[in-house]
């Protein structure tokens, strides 16, 4: 498959996961797969008014715009753009606390001290929300041929809003998962172990004592089961919450689960949403990995038609990948 199809699939996959998953985000009751499919398949039948994306995509678009304009990571530029995006379009369902970072930037620190507001979050501990991980896809596309560069940008971009180590490592894990998916051999259907080993080698070993080691081992155990675990088992073992430690490995698992059990992009997104909790973000992150692996051709056309901004992010993915191609 042409590599462009993977880049476009990656960004589009993340937006589709976000928009389809948003309907169930934070539902009191976890939706059953049947209930999820009633929602998602409605958007496969015919054209509808487009489903809106949420903050996950709003922020990823900003990351892409800033990289395209600056041709590299520029913390002040990205902070200013996050701030402008939020104040221009507040109703996208942003995390409760990240808004404080935007407020402080607006008071004047975006240009001079872009990293300072994030350090004040949660009494100085920094946020460990999944907001840095959910917006990582454009970085993996931009630096797809250079992991060191991808990790450097992912870490800088994360620290703008999430200074807690779990927030940053979560973003790096998701970045490495997307990076791997963009490079993976399509014929490899049995690669779960190698995929997890790679994440440990490139990300977790760099952050000793991180909670992610245990999470990845839990994911490995689930993947070794003889029958597919239920979405409820996945939520119990890996989490489904808004903190990065409770959702990043969950999304990575959803992708590996789909590979192991011969599911396609559609099935993976529906399974990811049925895990419940932070459904837009888990499906968004799984969508970026799966979309990067299977490519745009394998993402249902009607979902592409029925989700907002798919055309915009497709164009961005092409631009980002062209910038550093060798
Ligand atoms: O991480 P963030 O951008 O939120 C992203 C989530 C996604 O699900 C989006 O779809 C959207 O719905 O929001 O925003 P933050 O406000 O930094 O973090 C999100 C939430 O995580 C916070 O509001 C807290 O509930 C929780 N959280 C923490 N709670 C206690 N202590 C994050 N870090 C901490 C912490 O250190
Ligand atoms: Mg959201
Ligand atoms: Mg969410």
Short mmCIF file of C-alpha atoms and ligand atoms in Angstrom, two decimals:
data_model
loop_
_atom_site.label_atom_id
_atom_site.label_comp_id
_atom_site.label_asym_id
_atom_site.label_seq_id
_atom_site.Cartn_x
_atom_site.Cartn_y
_atom_site.Cartn_z
CA UNK A 1 0.00 0.00 0.00
CA UNK A 2 1.20 3.51 -0.77
CA UNK A 3 2.55 5.07 2.39
CA UNK A 4 0.34 8.13 1.90
CA UNK A 5 -2.69 5.90 2.45
CA UNK A 6 -1.34 5.04 5.89
CA UNK A 7 -0.66 8.67 6.85
CA UNK A 8 -4.11 9.77 5.77
CA UNK A 9 -5.68 6.70 7.38
CA UNK A 10 -3.94 7.52 10.63
CA UNK A 11 -5.27 11.07 10.97
CA UNK A 12 -8.69 10.26 9.53
CA UNK A 13 -8.95 7.16 11.73
CA UNK A 14 -8.35 9.23 14.84
CA UNK A 15 -10.98 11.81 13.89
CA UNK A 16 -13.57 9.13 13.10
CA UNK A 17 -12.93 7.37 16.42
CA UNK A 18 -13.31 10.69 18.23
CA UNK A 19 -16.56 11.68 16.50
CA UNK A 20 -18.22 8.25 16.73
CA UNK A 21 -17.09 7.66 20.30
CA UNK A 22 -18.20 11.08 21.53
CA UNK A 23 -21.84 10.02 21.70
CA UNK A 24 -21.04 7.71 24.64
CA UNK A 25 -18.26 9.63 26.43
CA UNK A 26 -18.73 9.43 30.18
CA UNK A 27 -22.07 7.58 29.90
CA UNK A 28 -23.28 6.43 33.27
CA UNK A 29 -23.83 2.96 31.85
CA UNK A 30 -21.24 1.33 29.57
CA UNK A 31 -22.93 0.74 26.19
CA UNK A 32 -23.18 -2.85 24.98
CA UNK A 33 -21.67 -3.67 21.58
CA UNK A 34 -25.22 -3.82 20.17
CA UNK A 35 -25.99 -0.33 21.37
CA UNK A 36 -22.69 0.97 20.00
CA UNK A 37 -23.35 -0.65 16.63
CA UNK A 38 -26.80 0.86 16.42
CA UNK A 39 -25.10 4.25 16.61
CA UNK A 40 -22.05 3.58 14.44
CA UNK A 41 -23.87 1.66 11.69
CA UNK A 42 -26.46 4.36 11.32
CA UNK A 43 -23.59 6.43 9.92
CA UNK A 44 -22.68 3.67 7.47
CA UNK A 45 -26.05 3.57 5.77
CA UNK A 46 -26.33 6.90 4.02
CA UNK A 47 -25.32 10.52 4.27
CA UNK A 48 -26.26 12.40 7.44
CA UNK A 49 -25.42 15.83 8.82
CA UNK A 50 -21.76 15.40 9.74
CA UNK A 51 -20.91 14.18 13.23
CA UNK A 52 -18.84 16.84 15.01
CA UNK A 53 -15.37 16.13 16.32
CA UNK A 54 -14.40 17.01 19.91
CA UNK A 55 -11.38 18.53 21.67
CA UNK A 56 -9.29 15.47 20.76
CA UNK A 57 -9.41 16.47 17.10
CA UNK A 58 -9.50 20.23 17.72
CA UNK A 59 -6.13 19.93 19.48
CA UNK A 60 -4.66 17.46 16.95
CA UNK A 61 -5.54 19.89 14.15
CA UNK A 62 -3.69 22.62 16.01
CA UNK A 63 -0.64 20.37 16.42
CA UNK A 64 -0.70 19.71 12.67
CA UNK A 65 -1.16 23.40 11.77
CA UNK A 66 1.71 24.47 13.99
CA UNK A 67 4.08 21.80 12.60
CA UNK A 68 3.12 22.71 9.04
CA UNK A 69 3.61 26.46 9.58
CA UNK A 70 6.79 26.28 11.67
CA UNK A 71 8.24 23.19 9.93
CA UNK A 72 9.23 21.98 13.40
CA UNK A 73 8.00 22.10 16.99
CA UNK A 74 7.70 25.66 18.23
CA UNK A 75 6.30 25.68 21.78
CA UNK A 76 5.16 29.32 21.78
CA UNK A 77 3.45 29.01 18.42
CA UNK A 78 1.65 25.83 19.44
CA UNK A 79 0.56 27.29 22.78
CA UNK A 80 -0.82 30.40 21.09
CA UNK A 81 -2.70 28.28 18.57
CA UNK A 82 -4.17 25.98 21.28
CA UNK A 83 -5.31 29.11 23.07
CA UNK A 84 -6.82 30.74 19.96
CA UNK A 85 -8.53 27.49 19.00
CA UNK A 86 -10.12 27.14 22.44
CA UNK A 87 -11.34 30.73 22.67
CA UNK A 88 -12.67 30.55 19.09
CA UNK A 89 -14.57 27.27 19.65
CA UNK A 90 -15.01 26.47 23.34
CA UNK A 91 -17.78 23.92 23.04
CA UNK A 92 -15.74 20.91 21.95
CA UNK A 93 -15.79 19.14 25.32
CA UNK A 94 -12.34 20.03 26.64
CA UNK A 95 -11.01 18.45 29.85
CA UNK A 96 -12.10 20.37 32.96
CA UNK A 97 -8.64 21.39 34.11
CA UNK A 98 -6.75 22.03 30.88
CA UNK A 99 -8.87 25.15 30.42
CA UNK A 100 -6.88 26.74 33.27
CA UNK A 101 -3.76 26.41 31.12
CA UNK A 102 -5.50 28.28 28.29
CA UNK A 103 -6.59 31.00 30.72
CA UNK A 104 -3.03 31.49 31.95
CA UNK A 105 -1.67 31.58 28.41
CA UNK A 106 -4.28 34.18 27.58
CA UNK A 107 -3.03 36.32 30.45
CA UNK A 108 0.25 36.54 28.59
CA UNK A 109 2.51 33.55 29.19
CA UNK A 110 1.98 31.77 25.85
CA UNK A 111 4.81 33.60 24.10
CA UNK A 112 7.46 33.88 26.81
CA UNK A 113 6.83 30.96 29.14
CA UNK A 114 4.62 28.44 27.34
CA UNK A 115 5.45 25.51 29.65
CA UNK A 116 4.78 27.30 32.95
CA UNK A 117 0.97 27.07 33.26
CA UNK A 118 0.97 23.27 32.89
CA UNK A 119 3.35 22.94 35.83
CA UNK A 120 0.82 24.62 38.13
CA UNK A 121 -1.94 22.07 37.43
CA UNK A 122 -3.14 19.79 40.25
CA UNK A 123 -1.24 21.54 43.01
CA UNK A 124 2.01 21.48 41.07
CA UNK A 125 1.92 17.77 40.14
CA UNK A 126 0.77 18.45 36.60
CA UNK A 127 -2.13 16.81 34.78
CA UNK A 128 -2.05 13.10 34.03
CA UNK A 129 -5.08 13.34 31.74
CA UNK A 130 -4.96 11.70 28.32
CA UNK A 131 -5.13 15.07 26.53
CA UNK A 132 -1.51 14.92 25.40
CA UNK A 133 -1.82 11.36 24.07
CA UNK A 134 -5.08 11.94 22.18
CA UNK A 135 -3.55 14.60 19.88
CA UNK A 136 -0.30 12.81 18.98
CA UNK A 137 -1.11 11.39 15.50
CA UNK A 138 0.20 14.36 13.45
CA UNK A 139 3.55 14.16 15.25
CA UNK A 140 4.05 10.49 14.37
CA UNK A 141 3.19 11.34 10.75
CA UNK A 142 5.48 14.37 10.61
CA UNK A 143 8.47 12.48 12.05
CA UNK A 144 7.65 9.02 10.74
CA UNK A 145 11.21 8.48 9.54
CA UNK A 146 12.93 9.57 12.77
CA UNK A 147 11.81 8.19 16.14
CA UNK A 148 14.17 10.41 18.12
CA UNK A 149 12.61 13.46 16.53
CA UNK A 150 9.07 12.13 17.03
CA UNK A 151 9.75 11.48 20.73
CA UNK A 152 11.30 14.92 21.22
CA UNK A 153 8.30 16.68 19.66
CA UNK A 154 5.77 14.43 21.43
CA UNK A 155 7.35 15.18 24.77
CA UNK A 156 7.49 18.94 24.15
CA UNK A 157 3.92 19.03 22.88
CA UNK A 158 2.74 17.00 25.91
CA UNK A 159 4.51 19.26 28.40
CA UNK A 160 2.62 22.29 27.12
CA UNK A 161 -0.49 21.05 28.94
CA UNK A 162 0.48 17.87 30.82
CA UNK A 163 3.62 17.99 32.97
CA UNK A 164 2.82 14.88 35.06
CA UNK A 165 5.14 11.98 34.06
CA UNK A 166 2.14 9.73 33.42
CA UNK A 167 0.67 12.29 31.03
CA UNK A 168 3.95 12.61 29.14
CA UNK A 169 4.77 8.89 29.04
CA UNK A 170 1.20 8.16 27.94
CA UNK A 171 1.69 10.54 25.02
CA UNK A 172 5.02 8.90 24.11
CA UNK A 173 3.48 5.43 24.26
CA UNK A 174 0.65 6.43 21.95
CA UNK A 175 3.15 8.15 19.65
CA UNK A 176 5.32 5.04 19.47
CA UNK A 177 2.26 2.85 18.86
CA UNK A 178 1.22 5.03 15.90
CA UNK A 179 4.83 5.17 14.68
CA UNK A 180 5.01 1.35 14.74
CA UNK A 181 1.67 1.02 12.98
CA UNK A 182 2.84 3.31 10.18
CA UNK A 183 5.88 1.08 9.66
CA UNK A 184 4.46 -2.38 10.41
CA UNK A 185 4.50 -5.10 7.83
CA UNK A 186 0.92 -5.67 6.70
CA UNK A 187 1.42 -9.43 6.63
CA UNK A 188 2.22 -9.62 10.30
CA UNK A 189 -0.96 -10.64 12.03
CA UNK A 190 0.76 -12.25 15.00
CA UNK A 191 2.83 -9.34 16.14
CA UNK A 192 1.25 -8.46 19.48
CA UNK A 193 4.25 -9.60 21.54
CA UNK A 194 6.76 -7.78 19.37
CA UNK A 195 4.57 -4.65 19.36
CA UNK A 196 4.43 -4.60 23.16
CA UNK A 197 8.16 -5.35 23.47
CA UNK A 198 8.86 -2.41 21.19
CA UNK A 199 6.75 -0.06 23.34
CA UNK A 200 8.59 -1.20 26.44
CA UNK A 201 11.98 -0.84 24.81
CA UNK A 202 11.44 2.60 23.31
CA UNK A 203 9.23 4.24 25.91
CA UNK A 204 8.72 2.43 29.19
CA UNK A 205 12.37 1.58 29.85
CA UNK A 206 13.10 5.29 29.53
CA UNK A 207 10.72 6.00 32.43
CA UNK A 208 11.66 3.64 35.28
CA UNK A 209 8.93 2.85 37.78
CA UNK A 210 6.23 3.87 35.38
CA UNK A 211 2.75 2.38 35.79
CA UNK A 212 2.76 1.51 32.11
CA UNK A 213 4.97 -1.54 32.51
CA UNK A 214 2.28 -3.35 34.47
CA UNK A 215 -0.45 -2.13 32.13
CA UNK A 216 1.38 -3.46 29.08
CA UNK A 217 1.91 -6.82 30.78
CA UNK A 218 -1.81 -6.95 31.58
CA UNK A 219 -2.51 -6.25 27.92
CA UNK A 220 -0.14 -9.04 26.91
CA UNK A 221 -1.98 -11.48 29.19
CA UNK A 222 -5.33 -10.54 27.67
CA UNK A 223 -3.88 -11.09 24.20
CA UNK A 224 -2.69 -14.57 25.17
CA UNK A 225 -6.17 -15.75 26.15
CA UNK A 226 -7.66 -18.50 24.02
CA UNK A 227 -10.95 -16.67 23.61
CA UNK A 228 -11.39 -12.94 23.04
CA UNK A 229 -11.87 -11.09 26.33
CA UNK A 230 -15.04 -9.07 26.67
CA UNK A 231 -14.99 -5.28 26.60
CA UNK A 232 -15.82 -5.40 30.31
CA UNK A 233 -12.73 -7.54 31.02
CA UNK A 234 -10.63 -5.01 29.13
CA UNK A 235 -12.04 -2.12 31.16
CA UNK A 236 -11.43 -4.04 34.41
CA UNK A 237 -7.84 -4.94 33.55
CA UNK A 238 -6.64 -1.86 31.68
CA UNK A 239 -9.08 0.92 32.63
CA UNK A 240 -11.30 3.20 30.58
CA UNK A 241 -10.88 6.53 32.34
CA UNK A 242 -9.71 9.98 31.40
CA UNK A 243 -6.25 9.64 32.96
CA UNK A 244 -3.61 8.53 30.46
CA UNK A 245 -2.67 5.49 32.55
CA UNK A 246 -6.28 4.31 32.30
CA UNK A 247 -6.83 4.77 28.58
CA UNK A 248 -3.66 4.75 26.45
CA UNK A 249 -2.82 1.06 26.88
CA UNK A 250 -6.55 0.34 26.55
CA UNK A 251 -6.55 1.92 23.08
CA UNK A 252 -3.35 0.13 22.06
CA UNK A 253 -4.93 -3.09 23.29
CA UNK A 254 -8.06 -2.48 21.18
CA UNK A 255 -5.85 -2.34 18.07
CA UNK A 256 -3.86 -5.48 18.97
CA UNK A 257 -7.09 -7.29 19.91
CA UNK A 258 -8.46 -6.43 16.46
CA UNK A 259 -5.32 -7.81 14.77
CA UNK A 260 -5.36 -10.99 16.81
CA UNK A 261 -9.05 -11.71 16.29
CA UNK A 262 -9.11 -10.75 12.58
CA UNK A 263 -11.27 -7.68 13.04
CA UNK A 264 -11.29 -4.80 10.58
CA UNK A 265 -11.16 -1.04 11.24
CA UNK A 266 -14.91 -0.83 11.74
CA UNK A 267 -15.00 -3.70 14.24
CA UNK A 268 -12.03 -2.25 16.13
CA UNK A 269 -13.67 1.16 16.55
CA UNK A 270 -16.92 -0.42 17.74
CA UNK A 271 -15.07 -2.65 20.19
CA UNK A 272 -13.04 0.31 21.48
CA UNK A 273 -16.20 2.33 22.12
CA UNK A 274 -17.87 -0.59 23.88
CA UNK A 275 -15.07 -0.55 26.48
CA UNK A 276 -16.92 2.49 27.84
CA UNK A 277 -15.73 5.46 29.92
CA UNK A 278 -13.66 7.89 27.88
CA UNK A 279 -15.06 6.49 24.63
CA UNK A 280 -14.17 9.31 22.23
CA UNK A 281 -10.54 9.35 23.31
CA UNK A 282 -10.05 5.58 23.45
CA UNK A 283 -11.61 5.21 19.97
CA UNK A 284 -9.62 8.22 18.72
CA UNK A 285 -6.30 6.71 19.85
CA UNK A 286 -7.19 3.21 18.59
CA UNK A 287 -8.36 4.83 15.34
CA UNK A 288 -5.00 6.55 14.82
CA UNK A 289 -3.13 3.26 15.28
CA UNK A 290 -5.53 1.13 13.22
CA UNK A 291 -5.92 3.79 10.53
CA UNK A 292 -2.12 4.02 10.27
CA UNK A 293 -1.84 0.26 9.99
CA UNK A 294 -4.67 -0.56 7.56
CA UNK A 295 -4.68 2.72 5.63
CA UNK A 296 -7.46 4.99 4.42
CA UNK A 297 -8.76 2.42 1.91
CA UNK A 298 -9.94 0.22 4.79
CA UNK A 299 -11.86 2.96 6.59
CA UNK A 300 -15.55 2.81 5.66
CA UNK A 301 -16.34 5.46 3.04
CA UNK A 302 -19.63 6.46 4.64
CA UNK A 303 -17.92 7.15 7.96
CA UNK A 304 -15.52 9.38 6.07
CA UNK A 305 -18.47 11.20 4.50
CA UNK A 306 -20.38 11.53 7.74
CA UNK A 307 -17.66 12.92 10.01
CA UNK A 308 -16.62 16.55 10.20
CA UNK A 309 -13.18 17.68 8.97
CA UNK A 310 -12.12 14.38 7.37
CA UNK A 311 -11.20 16.29 4.19
CA UNK A 312 -9.18 18.85 6.19
CA UNK A 313 -7.17 16.30 8.15
CA UNK A 314 -6.56 14.20 5.02
CA UNK A 315 -4.92 17.20 3.42
CA UNK A 316 -2.94 17.91 6.59
CA UNK A 317 -1.69 14.31 6.76
CA UNK A 318 -0.37 14.57 3.21
CA UNK A 319 1.32 17.88 3.91
CA UNK A 320 2.91 16.62 7.13
CA UNK A 321 4.29 13.49 5.54
CA UNK A 322 5.72 15.42 2.57
CA UNK A 323 7.64 17.79 4.82
CA UNK A 324 10.18 15.30 6.11
CA UNK A 325 10.17 12.63 3.43
CA UNK A 326 13.56 11.64 2.16
O1 LIG B 1 -6.17 15.64 29.69
P1 LIG B 1 -7.16 16.63 29.22
O2 LIG B 1 -6.86 17.45 28.04
O3 LIG B 1 -8.57 15.91 29.01
C1 LIG B 1 -8.78 15.11 27.92
C2 LIG B 1 -10.12 14.47 28.08
C3 LIG B 1 -10.48 13.60 26.91
O4 LIG B 1 -11.33 12.57 27.36
C4 LIG B 1 -11.23 14.53 26.00
O5 LIG B 1 -12.12 13.83 25.16
C5 LIG B 1 -11.96 15.44 26.99
O6 LIG B 1 -13.19 14.96 27.40
O7 LIG B 1 -11.11 15.50 28.12
O8 LIG B 1 -7.58 17.61 30.38
P2 LIG B 1 -7.24 17.71 31.92
O9 LIG B 1 -8.29 18.62 32.44
O10 LIG B 1 -5.82 18.08 32.12
O11 LIG B 1 -7.43 16.23 32.48
C6 LIG B 1 -8.65 15.59 32.36
C7 LIG B 1 -9.13 15.08 33.71
O12 LIG B 1 -8.26 14.10 34.22
C8 LIG B 1 -9.17 16.14 34.81
O13 LIG B 1 -10.28 16.98 34.72
C9 LIG B 1 -9.18 15.25 36.05
O14 LIG B 1 -10.47 14.73 36.26
C10 LIG B 1 -8.27 14.10 35.64
N1 LIG B 1 -6.89 14.29 36.11
C11 LIG B 1 -6.48 14.28 37.38
N2 LIG B 1 -7.18 14.15 38.51
C12 LIG B 1 -6.49 14.18 39.67
N3 LIG B 1 -5.15 14.36 39.73
C13 LIG B 1 -5.82 14.51 35.35
N4 LIG B 1 -4.70 14.64 36.14
C14 LIG B 1 -5.08 14.50 37.39
C15 LIG B 1 -4.39 14.52 38.63
O15 LIG B 1 -3.15 14.66 38.74
MG1 LIG B 2 -13.05 14.71 23.50
MG1 LIG B 3 -12.54 11.91 25.82
#
